[in-house]
Tab-separated table of C-alpha atoms in Angstrom:
chain	number	residue	atom	x	y	z
A	15	MET	CA	106.108	-269.963	-34.446
A	16	ILE	CA	102.971	-270.184	-32.251
A	17	ALA	CA	105.331	-270.034	-29.127
A	18	PHE	CA	106.555	-266.621	-30.268
A	19	GLU	CA	102.903	-265.340	-30.822
A	20	ILE	CA	101.895	-266.726	-27.371
A	21	LYS	CA	104.636	-264.430	-25.552
A	22	LYS	CA	102.818	-261.298	-27.109
A	23	ILE	CA	99.938	-261.920	-24.796
A	24	GLY	CA	100.236	-260.042	-21.476
A	25	ILE	CA	99.225	-262.967	-19.173
A	26	PHE	CA	101.698	-265.134	-20.933
A	27	SER	CA	104.621	-262.736	-21.027
A	28	GLU	CA	106.374	-263.950	-17.861
A	29	LEU	CA	106.052	-267.667	-18.526
A	30	THR	CA	109.172	-269.901	-18.879
A	31	GLU	CA	109.876	-271.370	-22.222
A	32	ASP	CA	108.832	-274.885	-20.817
A	33	GLU	CA	105.460	-273.416	-19.794
A	34	ILE	CA	105.012	-271.665	-23.179
A	35	GLY	CA	105.857	-275.128	-24.939
A	36	LYS	CA	103.106	-276.877	-22.941
A	37	ILE	CA	100.573	-274.176	-23.711
A	38	SER	CA	101.434	-274.254	-27.434
A	39	ALA	CA	100.091	-277.751	-27.795
A	40	TYR	CA	96.632	-276.425	-26.571
A	41	VAL	CA	95.915	-273.307	-28.658
A	42	ARG	CA	95.435	-272.656	-32.315
A	43	GLU	CA	95.696	-269.329	-34.408
A	44	GLN	CA	92.746	-267.835	-36.161
A	45	HIS	CA	92.292	-264.930	-38.675
A	46	VAL	CA	88.917	-263.146	-38.758
A	47	ASP	CA	87.742	-260.320	-41.009
A	48	LYS	CA	86.454	-257.047	-39.791
A	49	GLY	CA	82.631	-257.079	-38.744
A	50	VAL	CA	82.410	-260.795	-37.896
A	51	GLU	CA	80.301	-261.952	-34.977
A	52	LEU	CA	82.406	-264.279	-32.961
A	53	PHE	CA	79.597	-265.297	-30.452
A	54	HIS	CA	76.122	-264.067	-29.286
A	55	GLN	CA	74.773	-263.485	-25.855
A	56	ASP	CA	73.127	-266.615	-24.362
A	57	GLU	CA	75.019	-269.094	-26.537
A	58	PRO	CA	77.111	-271.925	-24.895
A	59	GLY	CA	80.717	-270.688	-24.456
A	60	ASP	CA	83.170	-273.145	-25.920
A	61	ALA	CA	86.322	-271.093	-26.524
A	62	MET	CA	88.435	-268.271	-25.048
A	63	TYR	CA	90.287	-265.789	-27.382
A	64	PHE	CA	93.452	-264.009	-26.928
A	65	ILE	CA	93.963	-260.968	-29.440
A	66	LEU	CA	97.390	-261.063	-31.086
A	67	LYS	CA	96.596	-258.017	-33.618
A	68	GLY	CA	93.192	-256.182	-34.212
A	69	GLY	CA	90.308	-255.236	-32.062
A	70	VAL	CA	86.874	-256.682	-30.754
A	71	ARG	CA	83.927	-254.736	-29.332
A	72	ILE	CA	81.937	-256.649	-26.541
A	73	TYR	CA	78.457	-255.469	-26.399
A	74	LEU	CA	74.849	-256.308	-25.359
A	75	TYR	CA	71.324	-255.092	-26.045
A	76	SER	CA	69.042	-253.449	-23.668
A	77	LEU	CA	65.375	-254.421	-23.201
A	78	ALA	CA	64.603	-251.391	-25.571
A	79	GLY	CA	66.902	-252.933	-28.185
A	80	ARG	CA	69.537	-250.357	-27.909
A	81	GLU	CA	73.129	-251.360	-28.191
A	82	LEU	CA	75.495	-250.788	-25.300
A	83	THR	CA	79.167	-251.375	-25.753
A	84	LEU	CA	80.802	-252.786	-22.571
A	85	ALA	CA	84.382	-252.759	-23.829
A	86	VAL	CA	86.736	-252.460	-26.713
A	87	LEU	CA	89.591	-254.877	-26.634
A	88	LYS	CA	92.849	-254.599	-28.347
A	89	SER	CA	96.062	-256.474	-29.038
A	90	GLY	CA	97.357	-258.289	-25.892
A	91	GLN	CA	93.905	-258.662	-24.299
A	92	PHE	CA	91.553	-261.728	-23.844
A	93	PHE	CA	87.930	-262.368	-23.592
A	94	GLY	CA	85.513	-265.319	-23.425
A	95	GLU	CA	86.869	-266.969	-20.138
A	96	MET	CA	83.754	-266.428	-18.032
A	97	SER	CA	81.684	-269.351	-19.795
A	98	LEU	CA	84.664	-271.530	-19.569
A	99	LEU	CA	85.020	-270.997	-15.826
A	100	ASP	CA	81.312	-271.100	-14.769
A	101	GLY	CA	79.775	-273.142	-17.512
A	102	MET	CA	77.143	-270.623	-18.067
A	103	PRO	CA	76.052	-269.104	-21.514
A	104	ARG	CA	77.846	-266.054	-22.965
A	105	SER	CA	76.902	-262.871	-21.222
A	106	ALA	CA	77.481	-260.574	-24.199
A	107	ASN	CA	78.110	-260.402	-27.838
A	108	ALA	CA	81.439	-260.201	-29.470
A	109	MET	CA	82.342	-258.672	-32.780
A	110	THR	CA	85.596	-257.654	-34.569
A	111	ILE	CA	86.051	-254.131	-35.355
A	112	GLU	CA	88.967	-254.692	-37.651
A	113	GLU	CA	90.724	-257.748	-39.328
A	114	THR	CA	92.039	-259.566	-36.225
A	115	ASP	CA	94.354	-262.222	-35.457
A	116	PHE	CA	93.551	-264.574	-32.392
A	117	ILE	CA	95.033	-267.449	-30.418
A	118	VAL	CA	92.024	-269.474	-29.477
A	119	LEU	CA	91.731	-271.734	-26.526
A	120	LYS	CA	89.037	-274.338	-26.568
A	121	ARG	CA	87.065	-275.280	-23.392
A	122	ASN	CA	88.334	-278.958	-23.283
A	123	ASP	CA	91.945	-277.454	-23.064
A	124	PHE	CA	91.329	-274.566	-20.688
A	125	LEU	CA	91.987	-276.609	-17.509
A	126	ASN	CA	95.101	-278.188	-19.103
A	127	VAL	CA	96.549	-274.780	-19.549
A	128	LEU	CA	95.609	-273.682	-16.033
A	129	HIS	CA	97.238	-276.844	-14.683
A	130	ALA	CA	100.274	-276.205	-16.894
A	131	SER	CA	100.830	-272.742	-15.157
A	132	PRO	CA	98.989	-271.566	-11.980
A	133	LEU	CA	100.313	-268.121	-12.776
A	134	ILE	CA	97.834	-267.932	-15.717
A	135	ALA	CA	94.875	-268.586	-13.311
A	136	ILE	CA	95.943	-265.623	-11.178
A	137	LYS	CA	96.438	-263.395	-13.957
A	138	ILE	CA	93.005	-264.277	-15.442
A	139	LEU	CA	91.373	-263.527	-11.971
A	140	LYS	CA	93.291	-260.131	-11.689
A	141	ASP	CA	91.932	-259.129	-15.110
A	142	MET	CA	88.599	-260.238	-14.388
A	143	SER	CA	88.605	-258.177	-11.103
A	144	VAL	CA	89.644	-255.064	-13.197
A	145	ARG	CA	86.649	-255.733	-15.459
A	146	VAL	CA	84.267	-255.862	-12.570
A	147	ARG	CA	85.649	-252.542	-11.327
A	148	GLU	CA	85.162	-251.025	-14.785
A	149	ALA	CA	81.589	-252.470	-14.918
A	150	ASP	CA	80.691	-250.971	-11.511
A	151	ALA	CA	82.005	-247.682	-12.711
A	152	MET	CA	79.809	-247.854	-15.671
A	153	ILE	CA	76.744	-248.692	-13.578
A	154	GLU	CA	77.562	-245.674	-11.409
A	155	ASP	CA	77.904	-243.330	-14.346
A	156	PHE	CA	74.454	-244.387	-15.788
A	157	ALA	CA	72.912	-244.016	-12.431
A	158	LEU	CA	74.578	-240.492	-11.476
A	159	LEU	CA	75.578	-238.803	-14.689
A	160	ASN	CA	73.500	-237.272	-17.566
A	161	VAL	CA	74.261	-238.132	-21.037
A	162	TYR	CA	76.447	-234.897	-21.820
A	163	ASP	CA	78.632	-235.752	-18.562
A	164	ARG	CA	78.945	-239.307	-19.789
A	165	LEU	CA	80.063	-238.027	-23.191
A	166	ILE	CA	82.644	-235.747	-21.603
A	167	LYS	CA	83.896	-238.575	-19.403
A	168	TYR	CA	84.133	-240.700	-22.689
A	169	MET	CA	86.211	-237.913	-24.304
A	170	GLU	CA	88.319	-237.645	-21.352
A	171	LYS	CA	89.211	-241.385	-21.396
A	172	LEU	CA	89.816	-241.103	-25.174
A	173	ILE	CA	92.210	-238.429	-24.752
A	174	LYS	CA	94.040	-240.272	-22.029
A	175	THR	CA	94.314	-243.640	-23.835
A	176	ASP	CA	94.696	-242.326	-27.528
A	177	GLY	CA	95.735	-238.665	-27.322
A	178	ARG	CA	98.893	-237.023	-28.508
A	179	LYS	CA	99.814	-233.845	-27.074
A	180	GLU	CA	101.053	-231.236	-29.464
A	181	ASP	CA	101.578	-227.633	-28.652
A	182	TYR	CA	98.634	-226.418	-26.939
A	183	TYR	CA	96.067	-229.102	-28.029
A	184	THR	CA	95.588	-232.880	-28.174
A	185	VAL	CA	95.465	-234.978	-31.194
A	186	ILE	CA	93.297	-238.229	-31.307
A	187	PRO	CA	94.648	-240.034	-34.337
A	188	HIS	CA	91.376	-241.170	-35.610
A	189	ASN	CA	87.843	-240.154	-36.337
A	190	ILE	CA	85.020	-240.643	-33.694
A	191	ARG	CA	82.246	-242.905	-34.898
A	192	ARG	CA	79.043	-241.548	-33.515
A	193	GLN	CA	77.367	-244.895	-33.253
A	194	ASP	CA	80.194	-246.379	-31.262
A	195	VAL	CA	80.297	-243.456	-28.958
A	196	ALA	CA	76.340	-243.598	-28.388
A	197	SER	CA	76.725	-247.354	-27.611
A	198	ALA	CA	79.339	-246.799	-25.244
A	199	ILE	CA	77.415	-244.154	-23.180
A	200	GLY	CA	73.862	-245.347	-23.698
A	201	THR	CA	72.315	-242.648	-25.901
A	202	THR	CA	71.530	-242.079	-29.607
A	203	ARG	CA	73.769	-241.405	-32.432
A	204	GLU	CA	71.915	-237.994	-33.131
A	205	THR	CA	72.560	-236.977	-29.624
A	206	VAL	CA	76.365	-237.658	-29.813
A	207	SER	CA	76.367	-235.847	-33.342
A	208	ARG	CA	74.697	-232.645	-32.001
A	209	ALA	CA	77.185	-232.583	-29.063
A	210	LEU	CA	80.226	-232.901	-31.171
A	211	SER	CA	79.039	-230.333	-33.685
A	212	SER	CA	78.246	-227.887	-30.889
A	213	TRP	CA	81.476	-228.260	-29.628
A	214	GLN	CA	83.240	-227.786	-32.895
A	215	ARG	CA	81.260	-224.648	-33.493
A	216	LYS	CA	82.344	-223.194	-30.204
A	217	GLY	CA	85.976	-224.044	-30.940
A	218	TYR	CA	86.438	-226.521	-28.495
A	219	ILE	CA	87.357	-229.492	-30.689
A	220	ARG	CA	87.916	-229.799	-34.416
A	221	LEU	CA	86.576	-232.930	-36.338
A	222	LEU	CA	88.703	-233.916	-39.292
A	223	PRO	CA	88.366	-237.111	-41.537
A	224	LYS	CA	91.184	-239.156	-39.954
A	225	LYS	CA	91.767	-237.159	-36.520
A	226	VAL	CA	90.073	-235.176	-33.953
A	227	ILE	CA	91.986	-232.097	-32.430
A	228	VAL	CA	90.921	-231.268	-28.720
A	229	TYR	CA	92.059	-227.738	-27.610
A	230	ARG	CA	93.433	-228.265	-23.996
A	231	ASP	CA	92.748	-224.566	-23.048
A	232	SER	CA	89.083	-224.932	-23.594
A	233	MET	CA	89.023	-227.201	-20.360
A	234	LEU	CA	87.101	-230.261	-21.408
A	235	ARG	CA	85.080	-230.200	-18.199
A	236	ARG	CA	83.373	-226.992	-19.566
A	237	LEU	CA	82.395	-228.442	-22.885
A	238	LYS	CA	78.628	-228.307	-22.243
A	239	PRO	CA	76.862	-228.226	-25.661
């Protein structure tokens, strides 16, 4: 059964049955409820997590105590590998944002898995390279964009990743949690609420209990509050 679950993870999808069998001996499954802290920044890292179902938020705190979301990871993605590679403490915090099923790989078995399939090591490095580029882009945004431009960029990304086009508008099939947005763009919940409310009054978007409608003909880049 666990071999079937392993195949759901992107970096394992191209492995042979023999390689999957070898890896199965080292991993274990784990179910975690929503809102559980998996680890904290500066703790020793002893495990790597692969998400089978659910979601995890990776975040840290600024010197002023404000939360900053670095990434929201979903099914098929992984995290926690850096501490296993460099032996350093955790660089951020991780919390489940919904009930989540994992495959967990402990530090002592990590090198065994890499030896079982060098392809895994290559894929981990590629994924880490993507994350470094995304972190660089985030740093650039904080340095060059004001808070409203960062919010617009966040909305554009949300439309691209979650949006569903219908007629002349786009539907985001879930509500927008103000605090999550604020953590992602480095501002306050109140600032996000004011901007979204302003856009709704102007008819650019419509905020509903379980979805958000964005009217494409409003041209998102003009959505200045």
